[in-house]
Coordinates of C-alpha atoms in Angstrom, one line a residue:
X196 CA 60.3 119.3 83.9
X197 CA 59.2 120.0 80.6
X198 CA 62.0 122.4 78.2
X199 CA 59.2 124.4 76.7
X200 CA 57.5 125.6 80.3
X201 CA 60.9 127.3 81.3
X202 CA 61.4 128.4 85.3
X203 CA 61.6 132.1 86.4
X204 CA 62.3 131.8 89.7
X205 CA 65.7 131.8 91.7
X206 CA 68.5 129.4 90.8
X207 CA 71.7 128.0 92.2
X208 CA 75.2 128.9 91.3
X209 CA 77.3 125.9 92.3
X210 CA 80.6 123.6 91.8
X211 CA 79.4 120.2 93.1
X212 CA 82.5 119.3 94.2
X213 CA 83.0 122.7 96.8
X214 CA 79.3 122.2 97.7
X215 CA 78.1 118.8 97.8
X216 CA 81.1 117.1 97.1
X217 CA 79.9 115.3 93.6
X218 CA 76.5 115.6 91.3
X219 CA 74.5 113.5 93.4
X220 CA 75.6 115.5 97.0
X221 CA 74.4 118.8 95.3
X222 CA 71.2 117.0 94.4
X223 CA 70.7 115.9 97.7
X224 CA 71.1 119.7 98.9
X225 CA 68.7 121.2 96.6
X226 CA 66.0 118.5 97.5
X227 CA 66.6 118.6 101.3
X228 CA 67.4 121.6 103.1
X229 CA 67.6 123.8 100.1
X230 CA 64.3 122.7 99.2
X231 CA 61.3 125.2 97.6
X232 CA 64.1 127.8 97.4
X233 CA 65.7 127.2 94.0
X234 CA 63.9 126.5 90.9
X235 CA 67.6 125.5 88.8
X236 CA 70.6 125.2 89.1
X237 CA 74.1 126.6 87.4
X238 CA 76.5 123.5 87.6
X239 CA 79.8 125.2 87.3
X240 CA 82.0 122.7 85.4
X241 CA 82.0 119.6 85.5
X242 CA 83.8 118.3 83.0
X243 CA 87.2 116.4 82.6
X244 CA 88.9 117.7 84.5
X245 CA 86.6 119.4 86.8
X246 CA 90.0 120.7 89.0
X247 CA 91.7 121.6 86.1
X248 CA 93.8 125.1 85.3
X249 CA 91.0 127.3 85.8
X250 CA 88.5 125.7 88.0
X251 CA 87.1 123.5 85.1
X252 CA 87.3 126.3 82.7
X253 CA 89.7 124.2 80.6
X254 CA 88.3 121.5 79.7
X255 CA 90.5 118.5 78.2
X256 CA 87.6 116.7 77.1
X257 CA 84.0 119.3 77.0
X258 CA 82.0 116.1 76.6
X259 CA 82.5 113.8 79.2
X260 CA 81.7 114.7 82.9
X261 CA 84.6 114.2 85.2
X262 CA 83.8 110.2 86.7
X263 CA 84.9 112.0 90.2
X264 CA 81.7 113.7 90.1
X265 CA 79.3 111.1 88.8
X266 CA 77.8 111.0 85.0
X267 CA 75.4 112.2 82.6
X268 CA 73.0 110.2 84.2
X269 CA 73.5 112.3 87.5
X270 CA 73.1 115.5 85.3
X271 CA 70.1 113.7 83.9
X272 CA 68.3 113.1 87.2
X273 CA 69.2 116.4 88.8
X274 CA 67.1 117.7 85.6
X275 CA 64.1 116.1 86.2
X276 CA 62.9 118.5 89.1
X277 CA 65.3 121.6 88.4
X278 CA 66.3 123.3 84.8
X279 CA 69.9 122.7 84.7
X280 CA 72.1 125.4 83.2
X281 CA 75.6 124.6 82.3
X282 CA 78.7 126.0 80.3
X283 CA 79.6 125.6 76.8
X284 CA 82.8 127.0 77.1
X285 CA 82.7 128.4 73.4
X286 CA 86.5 130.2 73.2
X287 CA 89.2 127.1 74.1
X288 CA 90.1 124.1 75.4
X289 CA 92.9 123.0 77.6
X290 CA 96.6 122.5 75.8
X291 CA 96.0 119.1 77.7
X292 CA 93.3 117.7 75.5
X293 CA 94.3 115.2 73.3
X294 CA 93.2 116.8 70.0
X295 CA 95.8 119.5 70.7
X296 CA 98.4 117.2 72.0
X297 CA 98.0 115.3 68.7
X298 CA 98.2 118.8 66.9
X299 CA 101.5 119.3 69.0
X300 CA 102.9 116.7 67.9
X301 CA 102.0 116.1 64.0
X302 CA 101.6 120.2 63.0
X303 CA 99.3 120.5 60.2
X304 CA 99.5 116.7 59.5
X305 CA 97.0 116.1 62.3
X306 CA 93.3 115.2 61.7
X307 CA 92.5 118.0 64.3
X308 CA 95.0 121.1 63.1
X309 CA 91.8 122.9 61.2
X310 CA 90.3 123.1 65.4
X311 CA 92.8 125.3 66.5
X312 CA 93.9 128.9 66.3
X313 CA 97.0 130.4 64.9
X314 CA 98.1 134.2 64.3
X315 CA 98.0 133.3 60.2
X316 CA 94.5 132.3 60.4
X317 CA 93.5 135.6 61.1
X318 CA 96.3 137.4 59.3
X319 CA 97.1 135.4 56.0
X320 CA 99.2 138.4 54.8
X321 CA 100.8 140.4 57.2
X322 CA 100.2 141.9 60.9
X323 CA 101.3 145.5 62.1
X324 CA 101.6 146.5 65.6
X325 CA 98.5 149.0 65.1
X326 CA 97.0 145.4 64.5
X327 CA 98.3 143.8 67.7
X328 CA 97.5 146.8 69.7
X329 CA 93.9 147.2 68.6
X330 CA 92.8 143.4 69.8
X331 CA 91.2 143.8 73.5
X332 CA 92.2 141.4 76.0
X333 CA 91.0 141.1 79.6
X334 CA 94.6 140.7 80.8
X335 CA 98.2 142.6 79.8
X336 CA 100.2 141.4 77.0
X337 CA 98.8 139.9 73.4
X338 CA 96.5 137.0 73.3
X339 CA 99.4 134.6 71.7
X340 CA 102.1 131.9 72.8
X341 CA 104.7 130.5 70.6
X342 CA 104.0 126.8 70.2
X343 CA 106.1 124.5 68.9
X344 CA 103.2 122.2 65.9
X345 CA 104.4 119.7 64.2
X346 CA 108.0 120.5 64.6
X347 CA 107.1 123.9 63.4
X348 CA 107.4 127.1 65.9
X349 CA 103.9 128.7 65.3
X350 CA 102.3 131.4 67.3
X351 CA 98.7 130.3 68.9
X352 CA 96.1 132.3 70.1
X353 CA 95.3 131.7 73.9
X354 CA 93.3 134.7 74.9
X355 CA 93.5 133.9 78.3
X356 CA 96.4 131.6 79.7
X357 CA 98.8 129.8 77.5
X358 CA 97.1 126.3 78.9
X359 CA 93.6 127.7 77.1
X360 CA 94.0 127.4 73.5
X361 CA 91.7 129.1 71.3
X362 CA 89.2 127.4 69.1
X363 CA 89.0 128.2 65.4
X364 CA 84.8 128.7 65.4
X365 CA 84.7 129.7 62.2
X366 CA 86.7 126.7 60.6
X367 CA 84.4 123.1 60.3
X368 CA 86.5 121.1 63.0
X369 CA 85.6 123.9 65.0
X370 CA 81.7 123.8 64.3
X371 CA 81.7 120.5 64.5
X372 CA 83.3 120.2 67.8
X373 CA 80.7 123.2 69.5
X374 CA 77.8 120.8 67.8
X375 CA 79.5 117.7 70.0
X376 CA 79.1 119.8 72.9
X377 CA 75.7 121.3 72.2
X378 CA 74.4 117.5 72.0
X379 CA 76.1 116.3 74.9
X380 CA 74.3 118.7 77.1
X381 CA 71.2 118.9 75.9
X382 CA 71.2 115.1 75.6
X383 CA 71.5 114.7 78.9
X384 CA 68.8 117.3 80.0
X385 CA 70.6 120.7 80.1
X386 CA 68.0 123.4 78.9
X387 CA 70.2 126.6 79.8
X388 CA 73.6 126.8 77.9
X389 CA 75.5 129.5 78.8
X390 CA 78.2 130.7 76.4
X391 CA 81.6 131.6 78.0
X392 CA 83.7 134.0 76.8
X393 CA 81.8 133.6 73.6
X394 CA 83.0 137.5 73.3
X395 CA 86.2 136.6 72.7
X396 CA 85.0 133.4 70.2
X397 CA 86.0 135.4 66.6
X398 CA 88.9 136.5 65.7
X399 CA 88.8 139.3 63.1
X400 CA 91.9 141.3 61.5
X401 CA 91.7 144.7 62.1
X402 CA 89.6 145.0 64.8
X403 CA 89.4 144.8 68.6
X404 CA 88.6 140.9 68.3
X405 CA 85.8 141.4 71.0
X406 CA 82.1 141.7 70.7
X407 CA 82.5 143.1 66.7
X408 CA 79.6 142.4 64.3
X409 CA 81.0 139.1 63.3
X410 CA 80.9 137.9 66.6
X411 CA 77.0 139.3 66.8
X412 CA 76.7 137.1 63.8
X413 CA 78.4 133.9 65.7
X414 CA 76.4 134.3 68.6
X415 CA 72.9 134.6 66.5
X416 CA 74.2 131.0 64.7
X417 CA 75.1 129.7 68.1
X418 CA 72.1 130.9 69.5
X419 CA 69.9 129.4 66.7
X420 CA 71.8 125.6 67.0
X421 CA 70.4 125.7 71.1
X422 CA 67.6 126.5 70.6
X423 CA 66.9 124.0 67.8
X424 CA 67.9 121.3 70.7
X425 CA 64.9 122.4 73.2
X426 CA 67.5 124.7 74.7
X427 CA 68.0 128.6 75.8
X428 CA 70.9 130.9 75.8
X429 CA 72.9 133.1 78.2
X430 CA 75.4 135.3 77.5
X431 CA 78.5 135.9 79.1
X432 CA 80.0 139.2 78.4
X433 CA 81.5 141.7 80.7
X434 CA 81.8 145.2 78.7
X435 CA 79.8 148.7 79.0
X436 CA 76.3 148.4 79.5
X437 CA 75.2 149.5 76.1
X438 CA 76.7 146.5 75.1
X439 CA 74.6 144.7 77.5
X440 CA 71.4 146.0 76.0
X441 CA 72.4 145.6 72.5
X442 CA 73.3 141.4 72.4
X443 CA 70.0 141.0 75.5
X444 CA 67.9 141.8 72.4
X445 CA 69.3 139.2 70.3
X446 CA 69.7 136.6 72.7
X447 CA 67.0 135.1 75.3
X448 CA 69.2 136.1 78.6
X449 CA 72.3 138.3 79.7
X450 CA 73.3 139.2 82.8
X451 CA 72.9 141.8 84.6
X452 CA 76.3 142.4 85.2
X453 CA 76.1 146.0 86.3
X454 CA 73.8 145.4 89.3
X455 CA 76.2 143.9 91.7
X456 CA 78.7 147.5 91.6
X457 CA 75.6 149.4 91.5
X458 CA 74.2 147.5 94.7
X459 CA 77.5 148.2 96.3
X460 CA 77.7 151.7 95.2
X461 CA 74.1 152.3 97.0
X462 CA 74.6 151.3 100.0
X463 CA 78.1 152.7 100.2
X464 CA 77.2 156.0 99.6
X465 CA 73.4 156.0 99.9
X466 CA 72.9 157.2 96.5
X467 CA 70.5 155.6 94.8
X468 CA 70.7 157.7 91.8
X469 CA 72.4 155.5 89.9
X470 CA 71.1 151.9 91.1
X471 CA 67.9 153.9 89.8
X472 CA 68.9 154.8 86.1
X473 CA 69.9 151.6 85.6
X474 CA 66.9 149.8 87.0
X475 CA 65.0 152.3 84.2
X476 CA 66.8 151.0 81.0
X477 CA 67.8 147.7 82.0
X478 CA 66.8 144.6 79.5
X479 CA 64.0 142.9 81.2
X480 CA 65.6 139.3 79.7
X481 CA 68.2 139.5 82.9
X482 CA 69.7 137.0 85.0
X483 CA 70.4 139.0 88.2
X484 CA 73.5 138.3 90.3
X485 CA 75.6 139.6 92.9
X486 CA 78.5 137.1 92.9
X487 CA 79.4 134.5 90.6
X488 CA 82.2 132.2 90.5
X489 CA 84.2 135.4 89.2
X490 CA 85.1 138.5 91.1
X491 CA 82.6 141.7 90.9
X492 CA 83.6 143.2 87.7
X493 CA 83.7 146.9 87.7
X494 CA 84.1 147.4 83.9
X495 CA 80.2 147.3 83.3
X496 CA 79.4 150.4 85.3
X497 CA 82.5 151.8 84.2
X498 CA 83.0 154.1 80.9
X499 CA 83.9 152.2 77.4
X500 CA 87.3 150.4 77.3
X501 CA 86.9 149.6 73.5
X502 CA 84.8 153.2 72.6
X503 CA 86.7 155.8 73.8
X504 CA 83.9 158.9 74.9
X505 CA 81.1 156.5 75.8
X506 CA 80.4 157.7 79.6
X507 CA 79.0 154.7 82.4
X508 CA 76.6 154.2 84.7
X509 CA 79.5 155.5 87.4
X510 CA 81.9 157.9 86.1
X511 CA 85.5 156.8 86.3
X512 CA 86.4 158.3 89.8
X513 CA 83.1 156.5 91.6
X514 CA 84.4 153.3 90.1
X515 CA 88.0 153.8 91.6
X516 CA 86.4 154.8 95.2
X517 CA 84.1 151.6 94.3
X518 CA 87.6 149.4 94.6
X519 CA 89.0 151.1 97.3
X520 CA 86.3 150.8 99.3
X521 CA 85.9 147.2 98.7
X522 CA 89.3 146.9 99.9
X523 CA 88.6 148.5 102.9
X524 CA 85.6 146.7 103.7
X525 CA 87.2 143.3 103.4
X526 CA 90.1 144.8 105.3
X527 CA 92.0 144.5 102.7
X528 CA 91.8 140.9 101.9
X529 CA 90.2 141.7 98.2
X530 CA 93.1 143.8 97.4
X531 CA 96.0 140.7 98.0
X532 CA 93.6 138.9 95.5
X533 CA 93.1 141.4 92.7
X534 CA 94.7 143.3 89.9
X535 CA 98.6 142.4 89.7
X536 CA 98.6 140.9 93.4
X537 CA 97.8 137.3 92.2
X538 CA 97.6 135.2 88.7
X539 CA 94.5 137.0 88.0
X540 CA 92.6 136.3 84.6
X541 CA 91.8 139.7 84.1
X542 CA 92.2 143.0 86.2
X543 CA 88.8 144.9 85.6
X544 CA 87.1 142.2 88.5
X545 CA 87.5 142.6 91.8
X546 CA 87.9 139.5 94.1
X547 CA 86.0 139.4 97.3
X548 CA 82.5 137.1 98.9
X549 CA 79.9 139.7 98.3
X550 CA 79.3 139.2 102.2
X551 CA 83.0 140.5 102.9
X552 CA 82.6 143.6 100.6
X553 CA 79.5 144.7 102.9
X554 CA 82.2 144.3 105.8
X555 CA 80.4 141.4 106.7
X556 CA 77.3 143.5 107.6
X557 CA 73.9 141.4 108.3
X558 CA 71.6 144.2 107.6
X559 CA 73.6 145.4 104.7
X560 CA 73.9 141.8 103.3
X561 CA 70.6 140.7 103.5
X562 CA 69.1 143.9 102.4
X563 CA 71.7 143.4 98.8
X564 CA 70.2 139.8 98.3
X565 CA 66.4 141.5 98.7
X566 CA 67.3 144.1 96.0
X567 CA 68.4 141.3 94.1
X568 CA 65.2 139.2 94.2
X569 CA 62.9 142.1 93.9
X570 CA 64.7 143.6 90.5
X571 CA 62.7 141.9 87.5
X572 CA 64.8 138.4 86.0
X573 CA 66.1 135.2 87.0
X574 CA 67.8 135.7 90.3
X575 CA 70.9 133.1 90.8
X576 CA 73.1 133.5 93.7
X577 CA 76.5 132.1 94.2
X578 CA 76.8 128.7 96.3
X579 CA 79.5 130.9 98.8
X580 CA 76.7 133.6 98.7
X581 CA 73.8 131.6 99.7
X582 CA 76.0 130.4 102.8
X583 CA 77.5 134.1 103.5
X584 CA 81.1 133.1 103.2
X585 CA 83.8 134.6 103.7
X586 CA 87.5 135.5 101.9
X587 CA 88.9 132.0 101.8
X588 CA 92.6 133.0 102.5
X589 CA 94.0 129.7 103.0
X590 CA 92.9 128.9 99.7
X591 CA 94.2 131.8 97.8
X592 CA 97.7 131.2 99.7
X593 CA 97.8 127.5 98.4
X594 CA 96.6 128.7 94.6
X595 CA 98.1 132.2 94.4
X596 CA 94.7 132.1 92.1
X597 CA 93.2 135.9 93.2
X598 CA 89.3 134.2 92.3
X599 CA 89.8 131.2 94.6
X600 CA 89.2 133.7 97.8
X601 CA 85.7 133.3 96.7
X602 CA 85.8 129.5 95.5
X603 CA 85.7 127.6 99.3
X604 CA 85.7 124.1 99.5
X605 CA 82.8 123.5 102.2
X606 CA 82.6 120.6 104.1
X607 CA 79.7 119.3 105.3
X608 CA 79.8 120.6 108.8
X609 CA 80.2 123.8 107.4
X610 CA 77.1 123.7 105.1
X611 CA 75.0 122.5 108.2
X612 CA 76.3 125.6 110.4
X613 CA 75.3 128.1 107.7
X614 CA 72.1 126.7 107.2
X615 CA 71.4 126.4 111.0
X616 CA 72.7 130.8 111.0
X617 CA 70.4 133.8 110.9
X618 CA 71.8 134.7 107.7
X619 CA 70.9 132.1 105.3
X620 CA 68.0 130.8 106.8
X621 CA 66.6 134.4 106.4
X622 CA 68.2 134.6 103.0
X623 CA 65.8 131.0 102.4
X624 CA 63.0 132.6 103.2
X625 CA 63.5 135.5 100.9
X626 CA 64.4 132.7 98.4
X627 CA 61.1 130.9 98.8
X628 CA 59.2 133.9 98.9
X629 CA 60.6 134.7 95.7
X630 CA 60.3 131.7 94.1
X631 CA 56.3 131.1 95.2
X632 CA 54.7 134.6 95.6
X633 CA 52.2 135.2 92.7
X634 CA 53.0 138.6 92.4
X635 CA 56.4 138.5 91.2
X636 CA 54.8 137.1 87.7
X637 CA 52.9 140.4 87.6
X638 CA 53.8 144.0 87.8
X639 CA 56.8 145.8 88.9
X640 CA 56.8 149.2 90.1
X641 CA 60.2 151.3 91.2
X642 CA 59.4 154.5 93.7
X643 CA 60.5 156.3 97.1
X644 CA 63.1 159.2 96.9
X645 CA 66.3 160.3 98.1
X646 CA 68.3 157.0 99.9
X647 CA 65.2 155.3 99.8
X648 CA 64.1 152.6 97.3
X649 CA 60.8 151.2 96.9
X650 CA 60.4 148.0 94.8
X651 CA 56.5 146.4 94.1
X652 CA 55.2 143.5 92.6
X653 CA 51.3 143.1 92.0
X654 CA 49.3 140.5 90.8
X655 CA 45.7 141.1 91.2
X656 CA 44.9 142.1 95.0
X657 CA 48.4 140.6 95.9
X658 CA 51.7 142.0 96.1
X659 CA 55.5 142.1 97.6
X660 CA 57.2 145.0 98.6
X661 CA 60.7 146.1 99.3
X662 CA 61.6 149.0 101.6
X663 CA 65.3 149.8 101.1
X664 CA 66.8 152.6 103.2
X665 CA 70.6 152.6 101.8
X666 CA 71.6 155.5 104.2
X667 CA 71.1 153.3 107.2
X668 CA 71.5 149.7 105.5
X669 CA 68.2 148.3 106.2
X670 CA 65.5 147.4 104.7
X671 CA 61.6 146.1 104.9
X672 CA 60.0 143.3 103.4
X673 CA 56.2 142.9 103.2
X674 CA 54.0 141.1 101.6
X675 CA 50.5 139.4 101.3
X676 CA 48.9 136.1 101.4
X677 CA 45.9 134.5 100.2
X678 CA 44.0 135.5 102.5
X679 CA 45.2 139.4 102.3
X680 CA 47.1 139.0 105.5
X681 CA 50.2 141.1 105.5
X682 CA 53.6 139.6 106.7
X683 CA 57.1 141.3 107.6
X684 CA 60.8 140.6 107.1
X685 CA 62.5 143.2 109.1
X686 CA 66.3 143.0 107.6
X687 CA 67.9 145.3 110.4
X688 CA 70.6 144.9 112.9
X689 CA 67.8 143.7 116.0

C-alpha cells in the first residue's frame, strides 16, 4: 500500500497481545474473519515493554518492539495490505529505560542528562506557587517527583506517574531521540504517527504548560519531521472543543473527541440539539471514535478548564448527569473504576466499554456505532468495541488500574463467540458497508428534526442513509447498490 494514496475508511484500534495474542495473530484477524471491514489498523503499543506501567505507555526502549510480540518485520508485513498507525509517545519514557537509569546514577555526568526534565530547566531563577499552580495537569498534585541524579536530590518532571519521566523536547538529546523514533516507525512501514500526550510535550514558565503557543509551534516542527518521512499526523489532545478546531487546522487529523459524550448524551435524553451543533462546526480532518483504549472523556463537551468563561458543547450540569448516568447504566461498575476509586491517570475520563454505558442495549449500541460511521472522517473503533465487551471486573480487581475494565485480555474462544453474535457480525456489515460504499467519498447531508437524525451520503445516483430515532434507540440503515436496488439494516430490538 502506497504512503501517498492514504485510506479513508474504518480502522482498528487494537493491543495485539489482548486481541491476537502477538503481531502476527492480529494480522491473521484482520485478513480472515475481520476481512473487507478495516482499511488500518491502530497498534496500541508495542514496544519494550509492551506490559509495562501503563499498558505500554512507558516505554523503556521506544525503538524496539517487544520480541514477545514479534518484530519490525511483523509491523512491516501487517503494512503491506493495511496503513498502520502507531504511537510516538512524544512526553516520557519509563524511569526503567536505561538512559535514565544511567542519568540516576551519574547526575549531570551522564551522556544522556540533556534528555531529561528537571524543575530548573524551566525555571533557571526562581518558581512561585502562582507558578506551580498555574501548570494544568490531568491528575491532582504538581507534575514533579524528587529524584535522587547523580547523588544529587533534584526535582523531575513526570506529568503523569513518577515511573513516566518527562522528555526535555526542546533540548538536542531530546530531538534527537524523537528523530530515532520517527525513523524507526516509518522504517518499518508506519504511515500514521500519532502524538501522545504531545499537549503536555513543552514545558513553559509562567504558563499552564498545556497546549500554549510554544507547544503549537512544537507540534508544527513535529508535524513537519513526519511528514518529510512519507508519514501523517494525529493529535492526541483531550481539552475544549475550540481547542480541537484550532490544532485540526494545523495538523492533518484530530479526533473527534467530543463525539462519543455527545452520542451518549443523544440517546440518553433524545436531544439531539447538541450532537447537531457539533456535527455543524466540527473539523472535517477527524478521526471519529467512541472508545479508545482510554475512558470516554467528558472534558471535551464540557466548559474550559484552562479559560475560565468559555461555555461547552454541554453546560456543566448535563456533563455531571452525563457521569451519573453512565454509572447507572453500567450498574455502577464505571463508577468503582473512575475518578479517585482507582489509580486513575486523570479524573476528567470516565471508565466503562461503550457497550456497558448503553446498559448493554443492542439497538442503542448498534445504532451509536452507525452514527459513528455515517459522521464524515476516519472511523476507528476499539478492539473491545468491535466485539461488544463488557466491564472486565476481574481485571480491574487484579490492577486496581480504573482503564483496565475496558482493556480485556480475549482469548481465542472468546473472539470466535463474538464474531459468531448478532452484535458484531451486524456491526461488520456496517463496517464493510462503510468501508466499500461509493457514496461515502461524496456528499454528506445532516436533516430530520426533533429526536430524529438523518445522516446522507451521495455520490452520483448512489447514496447511504442513516435513520436515527434517539427517543426510542433505533435506527434505519438504507442504502443502494449498483444496480439502484435499495437494501435495509433495521438496528431495533426484533
Amino acid at each position: 500500500m502506497s504512503s501517498t494514496a492514504p485510506r479513508t475508511g474504518p480502522q482498528l484500534i487494537a493491543y495485539a497481545d489482548r486481541l491476537g495474542g502477538n503481531l502476527a495473530g492480529l494480522a491473521d484477524l484482520l485478513r480472515g474473519p475481520l476481512a473487507g471491514a478495516f482499511d488500518g489498523v491502530h497498534l496500541l503499543p508495542f514496544f519494550t515493554p509492551f506490559d509495562g506501567a501503563d499498558a505500554g505507555f512507558d516505554p523503556v526502549d521506544h525503538t524496539q518492539v517487544d520480541p514477545r510480540l514479534g518484530t519490525w518485520d511483523d509491523v512491516a508485513e501487517l503494512a503491506r495490505d493495511h496503513e498502520v498507525m502507531a504511537d510516538m509517545i512524544v512526553n516520557h519514557v519509563s524511569a526503567d529505560s536505561p538512559l535514565f537509569r544511567d542519568v540516576l546514577a551519574r547526575g549531570e555526568a551522564s551522556e544522556h542528562a540533556g534528555l531529561f526534565l528537571t524543575l530548573d530547566r524551566v525555571f533557571p531563577d526562581r518558581v512561585n506557587e502562582e507558578d506551580l499552580c498555574r501548570i494544568y495537569r490531568p491528575r491532582p498534585g504538581l507534575p514533579l517527583t524528587p529524584m535522587t541524579l547523580g547523588g544529587r536530590k533534584r526535582l523531575v518532571w513526570t506529568t503523569f506517574t513518577p515511573q513516566q519521566v518527562d522528555i526535555d523536547v526542546a533540548s538536542a538529546a531530546g530531538q534527537a531521540y524523537l528523530e530515532s523514533v520517527l525513523d524507526a516507525l516509518t522504517g518499518a512501514g508506519v504511515h500514521l504517527i500519532r502524538l501522545d500526550a504531545v499537549g503536555y510535550g513543552v514545558k513553559t514558565a509562567g504558563t499552564s504548560c498545556f497546549m500554549t503557543p510554544q507547544t503549537y509551534t512544537f507540534i508544527d516542527a513535529l508535524t513537519a519531521a513526519a511528514q518529510r518521512r512519507g508519514a501523517r499526523v494525529l493529535v492526541e489532545i483531550h481539552s475544549h472543543y475550540q481547542r480541537q478546531i484550532e490544532i485540526a487546522a494545523r495538523v492533518d487529523m484530530v479526533y473527534d473527541f467530543a463525539l462519543p459524550p455527545l452520542v451518549l448524551h443523544t440517546l440518553y435524553t433524545a436531544d439531539t440539539a447538541a450532537l447537531r451543533r457539533w456535527l455543524e462546526i466540527r473539523p472535517g480532518n477527524a478521526v471519529t471514535v467512541l472508545d479508545t483504549h482510554d475512558g470516554i472523556g467528558v472534558v471535551d463537551v464540557g466548559p474550559d478548564q484552562i479559560e475560565p468563561g468559555r461555555e461547552g458543547l454541554l453546560p456543566r450540569e448535563a456533563v455531571d448527569a452525563l457521569v451519573e448516568r453512565i454509572h447507572a447504566e453500567s450498574g455502577g461498575a464505571s463508577r468503582q473504576a473512575t475518578g479517585w476509586a482507582a489509580s486513575n491517570v486523570d479524573v476528567y475520563q470516565v471508565n466503562c466499554t461503550f457497550f456497558d454505558a448503553l446498559g448493554g442495549d443492542r439497538a442503542r449500541y448498534l445504532s451509536a456505532r452507525a452514527l459513528q460511521l455515517f459522521v464524515p472522517g476516519i472511523p476507528q473503533v476499539y478492539y473491545v468495541g468491535l466485539l461488544a465487551g463488557a466491564n472486565d471486573m476481574d481485571l480491574l480487581a487484579r490492577t486496581g488500574v480504573g482503564r483496565d475494565i475496558n482493556r480485556h485480555h480475549y482469548t481465542r474462544g472468546e473472539v470466535e463467540a463474538a464474531l459468531a453474535g448478532p452484535i458484531t457480525s451486524t456491526l461488520l456489515e456496517l463496517l464493510r458497508l462503510r468501508r466499500d460504499h461509493p457514496a461515502f467519498g461524496g456528499e454528506f447531508s445532516l436533516g430530520g428534526w426533533g429526536p430524529d437524525l438523518i445522516l446522507t451520503w451521495r455520490a452520483a445516483d448512489q447514496w447511504a442513509e442513516l435513520r436515527l430515532d434517539a427517543a426510542a434507540g433505533t435506527s434505519t440503515v438504507r442504502w443502494t447498490d449498483a444496480e439502484r436496488a435499495l437494501h435495509l439494516i433495521a438496528l431495533d430490538r426484533g
